[in-house]
């Protein structure tokens, strides 16, 4: 089969690999129909976060995909099932014609899904990232008694995840949602979803947040990019007794400075979110699929350019460049 190969940081190719075989109970082989590029894939390939096993894994680091089960040793997922694949990031293999994984990391697509309808499949594929956002938001903003003040939410980064956070913040009743990004096109999408857009660095995010919050600061700040400087700024933007949610993958392994004194004096809650794929029952991914299939959530803005698997290196570079309009890139084997 053909699949991606990341031999070292900064290099990704497409090469031949042996076809995987399901040999253990619960294992599946999925023929991939579509995969999409996540911001964390860019960190892995270009920014020094390559996992030690990555060079030996076909399809790595892809972890957002849809496909059809062609071999099953599972009692729960039959051959022929259309599935959303949600492997853990360090074992992702979605950038390949075939992917080996277990039945704990797939969710069957809704009944009636047309395997020949590429656009429908791509919409449902967005449930992978949307599911991680639902999982994160339940940690960032759980139900509490008494309820927290939900006036201002700031989302730093208006990529696909950031836009999902905008929609979820509106759904949770935040009166004002502010979204910041470098790309005016992404910010226009955020505006259409009900956010106040802030084009940085031309606009001062702190000034806008002070204005919309009446000088109080943001009750919830979500860092959805993965940059150290933004995590520092997130703490500064938060209101007293606010919540700061760290969603973006850190830039490096090892220690990272956080303005702890400021966080301490503000009595902030700093919450990280990772490994939605380990959630019991994959509840968040199932809910994401339901909402997308029933039209409760808008994902059309994520359906950006589609490139064949053989052009994956080009697609990765294009995603790294953040070209206008490329909110989400699809790779098709």
PDB file of N, CA and C in Angstrom, residues 12-101:
ATOM      1  N   UNK A  12       8.586  14.697   5.015  1.00  0.00           N
ATOM      2  CA  UNK A  12       7.475  13.759   4.887  1.00  0.00           C
ATOM      3  C   UNK A  12       7.378  13.350   3.428  1.00  0.00           C
ATOM      4  N   UNK A  13       7.262  12.045   3.200  1.00  0.00           N
ATOM      5  CA  UNK A  13       7.169  11.502   1.855  1.00  0.00           C
ATOM      6  C   UNK A  13       5.988  10.536   1.796  1.00  0.00           C
ATOM      7  N   UNK A  14       5.703  10.048   0.604  1.00  0.00           N
ATOM      8  CA  UNK A  14       4.719   8.977   0.410  1.00  0.00           C
ATOM      9  C   UNK A  14       5.461   7.819  -0.236  1.00  0.00           C
ATOM     10  N   UNK A  15       5.345   6.633   0.371  1.00  0.00           N
ATOM     11  CA  UNK A  15       6.137   5.495  -0.091  1.00  0.00           C
ATOM     12  C   UNK A  15       5.328   4.210   0.033  1.00  0.00           C
ATOM     13  N   UNK A  16       5.928   3.103  -0.366  1.00  0.00           N
ATOM     14  CA  UNK A  16       5.272   1.797  -0.281  1.00  0.00           C
ATOM     15  C   UNK A  16       5.501   1.179   1.092  1.00  0.00           C
ATOM     16  N   UNK A  17       4.442   0.578   1.634  1.00  0.00           N
ATOM     17  CA  UNK A  17       4.488  -0.142   2.908  1.00  0.00           C
ATOM     18  C   UNK A  17       3.783  -1.481   2.709  1.00  0.00           C
ATOM     19  N   UNK A  18       4.102  -2.469   3.530  1.00  0.00           N
ATOM     20  CA  UNK A  18       3.335  -3.729   3.476  1.00  0.00           C
ATOM     21  C   UNK A  18       1.880  -3.480   3.875  1.00  0.00           C
ATOM     22  N   UNK A  19       0.965  -4.190   3.243  1.00  0.00           N
ATOM     23  CA  UNK A  19      -0.440  -4.091   3.653  1.00  0.00           C
ATOM     24  C   UNK A  19      -0.582  -4.596   5.083  1.00  0.00           C
ATOM     25  N   UNK A  20      -1.259  -3.839   5.946  1.00  0.00           N
ATOM     26  CA  UNK A  20      -1.457  -4.307   7.318  1.00  0.00           C
ATOM     27  C   UNK A  20      -2.463  -5.448   7.371  1.00  0.00           C
ATOM     28  N   UNK A  21      -2.343  -6.275   8.399  1.00  0.00           N
ATOM     29  CA  UNK A  21      -3.251  -7.406   8.599  1.00  0.00           C
ATOM     30  C   UNK A  21      -3.771  -7.387  10.030  1.00  0.00           C
ATOM     31  N   UNK A  22      -5.059  -7.631  10.178  1.00  0.00           N
ATOM     32  CA  UNK A  22      -5.655  -7.749  11.516  1.00  0.00           C
ATOM     33  C   UNK A  22      -5.391  -9.164  12.023  1.00  0.00           C
ATOM     34  N   UNK A  23      -4.565  -9.285  13.040  1.00  0.00           N
ATOM     35  CA  UNK A  23      -4.186 -10.606  13.554  1.00  0.00           C
ATOM     36  C   UNK A  23      -4.626 -10.835  14.997  1.00  0.00           C
ATOM     37  N   UNK A  24      -4.976  -9.750  15.711  1.00  0.00           N
ATOM     38  CA  UNK A  24      -5.341  -9.856  17.112  1.00  0.00           C
ATOM     39  C   UNK A  24      -6.837  -9.585  17.287  1.00  0.00           C
ATOM     40  N   UNK A  25      -7.463 -10.183  18.316  1.00  0.00           N
ATOM     41  CA  UNK A  25      -8.873  -9.897  18.580  1.00  0.00           C
ATOM     42  C   UNK A  25      -9.105  -8.398  18.754  1.00  0.00           C
ATOM     43  N   UNK A  26     -10.151  -7.899  18.104  1.00  0.00           N
ATOM     44  CA  UNK A  26     -10.497  -6.484  18.198  1.00  0.00           C
ATOM     45  C   UNK A  26      -9.852  -5.615  17.145  1.00  0.00           C
ATOM     46  N   UNK A  27      -8.898  -6.166  16.390  1.00  0.00           N
ATOM     47  CA  UNK A  27      -8.220  -5.356  15.383  1.00  0.00           C
ATOM     48  C   UNK A  27      -9.049  -5.219  14.109  1.00  0.00           C
ATOM     49  N   UNK A  28      -8.824  -4.117  13.400  1.00  0.00           N
ATOM     50  CA  UNK A  28      -9.501  -3.817  12.146  1.00  0.00           C
ATOM     51  C   UNK A  28      -8.477  -3.304  11.140  1.00  0.00           C
ATOM     52  N   UNK A  29      -8.759  -3.537   9.868  1.00  0.00           N
ATOM     53  CA  UNK A  29      -8.061  -2.842   8.802  1.00  0.00           C
ATOM     54  C   UNK A  29      -9.101  -1.995   8.082  1.00  0.00           C
ATOM     55  N   UNK A  30      -8.816  -0.701   7.983  1.00  0.00           N
ATOM     56  CA  UNK A  30      -9.746   0.244   7.377  1.00  0.00           C
ATOM     57  C   UNK A  30      -9.138   0.795   6.100  1.00  0.00           C
ATOM     58  N   UNK A  31      -9.899   0.678   5.003  1.00  0.00           N
ATOM     59  CA  UNK A  31      -9.472   1.338   3.769  1.00  0.00           C
ATOM     60  C   UNK A  31      -9.879   2.805   3.880  1.00  0.00           C
ATOM     61  N   UNK A  32      -8.884   3.683   3.888  1.00  0.00           N
ATOM     62  CA  UNK A  32      -9.150   5.095   4.118  1.00  0.00           C
ATOM     63  C   UNK A  32      -9.770   5.740   2.871  1.00  0.00           C
ATOM     64  N   UNK A  33     -10.842   6.479   3.084  1.00  0.00           N
ATOM     65  CA  UNK A  33     -11.514   7.207   2.011  1.00  0.00           C
ATOM     66  C   UNK A  33     -11.086   8.663   1.980  1.00  0.00           C
ATOM     67  N   UNK A  34     -10.936   9.246   3.172  1.00  0.00           N
ATOM     68  CA  UNK A  34     -10.459  10.623   3.291  1.00  0.00           C
ATOM     69  C   UNK A  34      -9.708  10.765   4.606  1.00  0.00           C
ATOM     70  N   UNK A  35      -8.770  11.684   4.646  1.00  0.00           N
ATOM     71  CA  UNK A  35      -8.098  12.080   5.884  1.00  0.00           C
ATOM     72  C   UNK A  35      -7.930  13.590   5.841  1.00  0.00           C
ATOM     73  N   UNK A  36      -7.750  14.212   6.992  1.00  0.00           N
ATOM     74  CA  UNK A  36      -7.544  15.656   7.019  1.00  0.00           C
ATOM     75  C   UNK A  36      -6.336  15.994   7.869  1.00  0.00           C
ATOM     76  N   UNK A  37      -5.746  17.146   7.576  1.00  0.00           N
ATOM     77  CA  UNK A  37      -4.530  17.586   8.243  1.00  0.00           C
ATOM     78  C   UNK A  37      -4.891  18.421   9.454  1.00  0.00           C
ATOM     79  N   UNK A  38      -4.314  18.057  10.597  1.00  0.00           N
ATOM     80  CA  UNK A  38      -4.529  18.766  11.854  1.00  0.00           C
ATOM     81  C   UNK A  38      -3.302  19.634  12.149  1.00  0.00           C
ATOM     82  N   UNK A  39      -3.516  20.708  12.892  1.00  0.00           N
ATOM     83  CA  UNK A  39      -2.394  21.549  13.282  1.00  0.00           C
ATOM     84  C   UNK A  39      -1.331  20.790  14.041  1.00  0.00           C
ATOM     85  N   UNK A  40      -1.729  19.790  14.830  1.00  0.00           N
ATOM     86  CA  UNK A  40      -0.741  19.009  15.567  1.00  0.00           C
ATOM     87  C   UNK A  40       0.132  18.179  14.626  1.00  0.00           C
ATOM     88  N   UNK A  41      -0.400  17.809  13.436  1.00  0.00           N
ATOM     89  CA  UNK A  41       0.423  17.109  12.450  1.00  0.00           C
ATOM     90  C   UNK A  41       1.595  17.992  12.007  1.00  0.00           C
ATOM     91  N   UNK A  42       1.344  19.287  11.901  1.00  0.00           N
ATOM     92  CA  UNK A  42       2.397  20.224  11.500  1.00  0.00           C
ATOM     93  C   UNK A  42       3.469  20.316  12.581  1.00  0.00           C
ATOM     94  N   UNK A  43       3.026  20.330  13.850  1.00  0.00           N
ATOM     95  CA  UNK A  43       3.995  20.338  14.954  1.00  0.00           C
ATOM     96  C   UNK A  43       4.889  19.093  14.891  1.00  0.00           C
ATOM     97  N   UNK A  44       4.273  17.956  14.581  1.00  0.00           N
ATOM     98  CA  UNK A  44       5.014  16.699  14.537  1.00  0.00           C
ATOM     99  C   UNK A  44       6.025  16.694  13.388  1.00  0.00           C
ATOM    100  N   UNK A  45       5.582  17.074  12.218  1.00  0.00           N
ATOM    101  CA  UNK A  45       6.432  16.966  11.033  1.00  0.00           C
ATOM    102  C   UNK A  45       7.484  18.072  10.970  1.00  0.00           C
ATOM    103  N   UNK A  46       7.090  19.302  11.313  1.00  0.00           N
ATOM    104  CA  UNK A  46       7.972  20.435  11.082  1.00  0.00           C
ATOM    105  C   UNK A  46       8.582  21.058  12.339  1.00  0.00           C
ATOM    106  N   UNK A  47       7.998  20.804  13.509  1.00  0.00           N
ATOM    107  CA  UNK A  47       8.364  21.601  14.679  1.00  0.00           C
ATOM    108  C   UNK A  47       9.016  20.807  15.806  1.00  0.00           C
ATOM    109  N   UNK A  48       9.506  19.622  15.516  1.00  0.00           N
ATOM    110  CA  UNK A  48      10.309  18.918  16.498  1.00  0.00           C
ATOM    111  C   UNK A  48       9.562  18.022  17.466  1.00  0.00           C
ATOM    112  N   UNK A  49       8.297  17.711  17.202  1.00  0.00           N
ATOM    113  CA  UNK A  49       7.530  16.850  18.104  1.00  0.00           C
ATOM    114  C   UNK A  49       7.339  15.448  17.537  1.00  0.00           C
ATOM    115  N   UNK A  50       8.240  15.017  16.687  1.00  0.00           N
ATOM    116  CA  UNK A  50       8.174  13.679  16.093  1.00  0.00           C
ATOM    117  C   UNK A  50       8.304  12.618  17.181  1.00  0.00           C
ATOM    118  N   UNK A  51       7.330  11.700  17.244  1.00  0.00           N
ATOM    119  CA  UNK A  51       7.366  10.615  18.208  1.00  0.00           C
ATOM    120  C   UNK A  51       8.455   9.610  17.810  1.00  0.00           C
ATOM    121  N   UNK A  52       9.049   8.967  18.791  1.00  0.00           N
ATOM    122  CA  UNK A  52      10.142   8.030  18.516  1.00  0.00           C
ATOM    123  C   UNK A  52       9.720   6.913  17.577  1.00  0.00           C
ATOM    124  N   UNK A  53       8.441   6.495  17.641  1.00  0.00           N
ATOM    125  CA  UNK A  53       7.957   5.424  16.780  1.00  0.00           C
ATOM    126  C   UNK A  53       7.500   5.933  15.415  1.00  0.00           C
ATOM    127  N   UNK A  54       7.396   7.266  15.261  1.00  0.00           N
ATOM    128  CA  UNK A  54       6.851   7.839  14.040  1.00  0.00           C
ATOM    129  C   UNK A  54       7.496   7.352  12.760  1.00  0.00           C
ATOM    130  N   UNK A  55       8.836   7.312  12.672  1.00  0.00           N
ATOM    131  CA  UNK A  55       9.468   6.879  11.415  1.00  0.00           C
ATOM    132  C   UNK A  55       9.130   5.446  11.008  1.00  0.00           C
ATOM    133  N   UNK A  56       8.635   4.650  11.946  1.00  0.00           N
ATOM    134  CA  UNK A  56       8.321   3.252  11.639  1.00  0.00           C
ATOM    135  C   UNK A  56       6.832   3.015  11.400  1.00  0.00           C
ATOM    136  N   UNK A  57       6.049   4.085  11.382  1.00  0.00           N
ATOM    137  CA  UNK A  57       4.594   3.930  11.278  1.00  0.00           C
ATOM    138  C   UNK A  57       4.067   4.452   9.937  1.00  0.00           C
ATOM    139  N   UNK A  58       3.444   3.582   9.140  1.00  0.00           N
ATOM    140  CA  UNK A  58       2.836   4.056   7.896  1.00  0.00           C
ATOM    141  C   UNK A  58       1.626   4.940   8.180  1.00  0.00           C
ATOM    142  N   UNK A  59       1.483   5.988   7.395  1.00  0.00           N
ATOM    143  CA  UNK A  59       0.328   6.868   7.558  1.00  0.00           C
ATOM    144  C   UNK A  59       0.467   7.898   8.651  1.00  0.00           C
ATOM    145  N   UNK A  60       1.566   7.854   9.393  1.00  0.00           N
ATOM    146  CA  UNK A  60       1.817   8.781  10.497  1.00  0.00           C
ATOM    147  C   UNK A  60       2.074  10.177   9.944  1.00  0.00           C
ATOM    148  N   UNK A  61       1.634  11.252  10.613  1.00  0.00           N
ATOM    149  CA  UNK A  61       0.927  11.304  11.894  1.00  0.00           C
ATOM    150  C   UNK A  61      -0.586  11.500  11.753  1.00  0.00           C
ATOM    151  N   UNK A  62      -1.155  11.159  10.589  1.00  0.00           N
ATOM    152  CA  UNK A  62      -2.579  11.404  10.368  1.00  0.00           C
ATOM    153  C   UNK A  62      -3.466  10.712  11.389  1.00  0.00           C
ATOM    154  N   UNK A  63      -4.400  11.456  11.976  1.00  0.00           N
ATOM    155  CA  UNK A  63      -5.292  10.872  12.985  1.00  0.00           C
ATOM    156  C   UNK A  63      -6.738  11.320  12.823  1.00  0.00           C
ATOM    157  N   UNK A  64      -7.047  11.978  11.695  1.00  0.00           N
ATOM    158  CA  UNK A  64      -8.428  12.370  11.398  1.00  0.00           C
ATOM    159  C   UNK A  64      -8.816  11.718  10.075  1.00  0.00           C
ATOM    160  N   UNK A  65      -9.761  10.782  10.099  1.00  0.00           N
ATOM    161  CA  UNK A  65     -10.092  10.116   8.855  1.00  0.00           C
ATOM    162  C   UNK A  65     -11.415   9.377   8.883  1.00  0.00           C
ATOM    163  N   UNK A  66     -11.883   9.032   7.695  1.00  0.00           N
ATOM    164  CA  UNK A  66     -13.055   8.168   7.531  1.00  0.00           C
ATOM    165  C   UNK A  66     -12.689   7.080   6.530  1.00  0.00           C
ATOM    166  N   UNK A  67     -13.295   5.897   6.699  1.00  0.00           N
ATOM    167  CA  UNK A  67     -13.007   4.808   5.792  1.00  0.00           C
ATOM    168  C   UNK A  67     -13.984   3.668   5.957  1.00  0.00           C
ATOM    169  N   UNK A  68     -13.694   2.581   5.272  1.00  0.00           N
ATOM    170  CA  UNK A  68     -14.543   1.401   5.310  1.00  0.00           C
ATOM    171  C   UNK A  68     -13.721   0.224   5.817  1.00  0.00           C
ATOM    172  N   UNK A  69     -14.292  -0.561   6.721  1.00  0.00           N
ATOM    173  CA  UNK A  69     -13.602  -1.710   7.296  1.00  0.00           C
ATOM    174  C   UNK A  69     -13.526  -2.816   6.248  1.00  0.00           C
ATOM    175  N   UNK A  70     -12.313  -3.267   5.933  1.00  0.00           N
ATOM    176  CA  UNK A  70     -12.129  -4.317   4.929  1.00  0.00           C
ATOM    177  C   UNK A  70     -11.673  -5.624   5.554  1.00  0.00           C
ATOM    178  N   UNK A  71     -11.228  -5.577   6.798  1.00  0.00           N
ATOM    179  CA  UNK A  71     -10.897  -6.798   7.526  1.00  0.00           C
ATOM    180  C   UNK A  71     -11.200  -6.553   8.996  1.00  0.00           C
ATOM    181  N   UNK A  72     -11.894  -7.494   9.636  1.00  0.00           N
ATOM    182  CA  UNK A  72     -12.289  -7.288  11.025  1.00  0.00           C
ATOM    183  C   UNK A  72     -12.092  -8.551  11.847  1.00  0.00           C
ATOM    184  N   UNK A  73     -11.478  -8.372  13.004  1.00  0.00           N
ATOM    185  CA  UNK A  73     -11.437  -9.408  14.020  1.00  0.00           C
ATOM    186  C   UNK A  73     -12.141  -8.888  15.281  1.00  0.00           C
ATOM    187  N   UNK A  74     -13.114  -8.035  15.050  1.00  0.00           N
ATOM    188  CA  UNK A  74     -13.885  -7.423  16.129  1.00  0.00           C
ATOM    189  C   UNK A  74     -15.275  -8.038  16.200  1.00  0.00           C
ATOM    190  N   UNK A  75     -15.775  -8.185  17.415  1.00  0.00           N
ATOM    191  CA  UNK A  75     -17.148  -8.649  17.614  1.00  0.00           C
ATOM    192  C   UNK A  75     -18.152  -7.515  17.462  1.00  0.00           C
ATOM    193  N   UNK A  76     -17.652  -6.275  17.399  1.00  0.00           N
ATOM    194  CA  UNK A  76     -18.532  -5.109  17.440  1.00  0.00           C
ATOM    195  C   UNK A  76     -18.600  -4.335  16.134  1.00  0.00           C
ATOM    196  N   UNK A  77     -17.542  -4.418  15.319  1.00  0.00           N
ATOM    197  CA  UNK A  77     -17.487  -3.633  14.081  1.00  0.00           C
ATOM    198  C   UNK A  77     -17.287  -4.592  12.916  1.00  0.00           C
ATOM    199  N   UNK A  78     -18.297  -4.759  12.063  1.00  0.00           N
ATOM    200  CA  UNK A  78     -18.206  -5.747  10.988  1.00  0.00           C
ATOM    201  C   UNK A  78     -17.464  -5.211   9.769  1.00  0.00           C
ATOM    202  N   UNK A  79     -17.022  -6.122   8.927  1.00  0.00           N
ATOM    203  CA  UNK A  79     -16.480  -5.721   7.640  1.00  0.00           C
ATOM    204  C   UNK A  79     -17.573  -5.018   6.832  1.00  0.00           C
ATOM    205  N   UNK A  80     -17.184  -3.990   6.108  1.00  0.00           N
ATOM    206  CA  UNK A  80     -18.131  -3.194   5.334  1.00  0.00           C
ATOM    207  C   UNK A  80     -18.643  -1.980   6.062  1.00  0.00           C
ATOM    208  N   UNK A  81     -18.379  -1.872   7.366  1.00  0.00           N
ATOM    209  CA  UNK A  81     -18.853  -0.718   8.137  1.00  0.00           C
ATOM    210  C   UNK A  81     -18.085   0.528   7.740  1.00  0.00           C
ATOM    211  N   UNK A  82     -18.807   1.639   7.607  1.00  0.00           N
ATOM    212  CA  UNK A  82     -18.176   2.941   7.408  1.00  0.00           C
ATOM    213  C   UNK A  82     -17.875   3.523   8.776  1.00  0.00           C
ATOM    214  N   UNK A  83     -16.649   4.005   8.981  1.00  0.00           N
ATOM    215  CA  UNK A  83     -16.242   4.423  10.315  1.00  0.00           C
ATOM    216  C   UNK A  83     -15.467   5.731  10.287  1.00  0.00           C
ATOM    217  N   UNK A  84     -15.597   6.459  11.394  1.00  0.00           N
ATOM    218  CA  UNK A  84     -14.700   7.555  11.727  1.00  0.00           C
ATOM    219  C   UNK A  84     -13.540   6.950  12.495  1.00  0.00           C
ATOM    220  N   UNK A  85     -12.312   7.194  12.066  1.00  0.00           N
ATOM    221  CA  UNK A  85     -11.160   6.632  12.764  1.00  0.00           C
ATOM    222  C   UNK A  85     -10.555   7.699  13.675  1.00  0.00           C
ATOM    223  N   UNK A  86     -10.339   7.329  14.939  1.00  0.00           N
ATOM    224  CA  UNK A  86      -9.841   8.297  15.927  1.00  0.00           C
ATOM    225  C   UNK A  86      -8.656   7.695  16.693  1.00  0.00           C
ATOM    226  N   UNK A  87      -7.580   7.340  15.979  1.00  0.00           N
ATOM    227  CA  UNK A  87      -6.413   6.800  16.684  1.00  0.00           C
ATOM    228  C   UNK A  87      -5.769   7.875  17.541  1.00  0.00           C
ATOM    229  N   UNK A  88      -5.058   7.461  18.570  1.00  0.00           N
ATOM    230  CA  UNK A  88      -4.277   8.419  19.332  1.00  0.00           C
ATOM    231  C   UNK A  88      -3.201   9.012  18.437  1.00  0.00           C
ATOM    232  N   UNK A  89      -2.885  10.278  18.678  1.00  0.00           N
ATOM    233  CA  UNK A  89      -2.005  11.001  17.780  1.00  0.00           C
ATOM    234  C   UNK A  89      -0.677  10.324  17.529  1.00  0.00           C
ATOM    235  N   UNK A  90      -0.064   9.755  18.586  1.00  0.00           N
ATOM    236  CA  UNK A  90       1.252   9.158  18.413  1.00  0.00           C
ATOM    237  C   UNK A  90       1.209   7.854  17.633  1.00  0.00           C
ATOM    238  N   UNK A  91       0.010   7.283  17.412  1.00  0.00           N
ATOM    239  CA  UNK A  91      -0.110   6.045  16.642  1.00  0.00           C
ATOM    240  C   UNK A  91      -0.963   6.245  15.395  1.00  0.00           C
ATOM    241  N   UNK A  92      -1.218   7.491  15.022  1.00  0.00           N
ATOM    242  CA  UNK A  92      -2.082   7.770  13.888  1.00  0.00           C
ATOM    243  C   UNK A  92      -1.532   7.220  12.590  1.00  0.00           C
ATOM    244  N   UNK A  93      -2.435   6.703  11.748  1.00  0.00           N
ATOM    245  CA  UNK A  93      -2.022   6.161  10.466  1.00  0.00           C
ATOM    246  C   UNK A  93      -2.993   6.477   9.352  1.00  0.00           C
ATOM    247  N   UNK A  94      -3.638   7.644   9.424  1.00  0.00           N
ATOM    248  CA  UNK A  94      -4.696   7.981   8.467  1.00  0.00           C
ATOM    249  C   UNK A  94      -4.183   8.386   7.093  1.00  0.00           C
ATOM    250  N   UNK A  95      -2.896   8.783   7.002  1.00  0.00           N
ATOM    251  CA  UNK A  95      -2.358   9.200   5.707  1.00  0.00           C
ATOM    252  C   UNK A  95      -1.837   7.986   4.934  1.00  0.00           C
ATOM    253  N   UNK A  96      -2.717   7.028   4.699  1.00  0.00           N
ATOM    254  CA  UNK A  96      -2.335   5.797   4.013  1.00  0.00           C
ATOM    255  C   UNK A  96      -3.574   5.198   3.361  1.00  0.00           C
ATOM    256  N   UNK A  97      -3.345   4.285   2.438  1.00  0.00           N
ATOM    257  CA  UNK A  97      -4.473   3.618   1.797  1.00  0.00           C
ATOM    258  C   UNK A  97      -5.192   2.700   2.774  1.00  0.00           C
ATOM    259  N   UNK A  98      -4.436   2.070   3.671  1.00  0.00           N
ATOM    260  CA  UNK A  98      -4.998   1.163   4.662  1.00  0.00           C
ATOM    261  C   UNK A  98      -4.468   1.546   6.038  1.00  0.00           C
ATOM    262  N   UNK A  99      -5.314   1.377   7.058  1.00  0.00           N
ATOM    263  CA  UNK A  99      -4.902   1.699   8.418  1.00  0.00           C
ATOM    264  C   UNK A  99      -5.287   0.549   9.348  1.00  0.00           C
ATOM    265  N   UNK A 100      -4.335   0.133  10.171  1.00  0.00           N
ATOM    266  CA  UNK A 100      -4.579  -0.892  11.182  1.00  0.00           C
ATOM    267  C   UNK A 100      -4.826  -0.208  12.515  1.00  0.00           C
ATOM    268  N   UNK A 101      -5.955  -0.531  13.147  1.00  0.00           N
ATOM    269  CA  UNK A 101      -6.250  -0.005  14.477  1.00  0.00           C
ATOM    270  C   UNK A 101      -7.236  -0.935  15.156  1.00  0.00           C
TER     271      UNK A 101
END
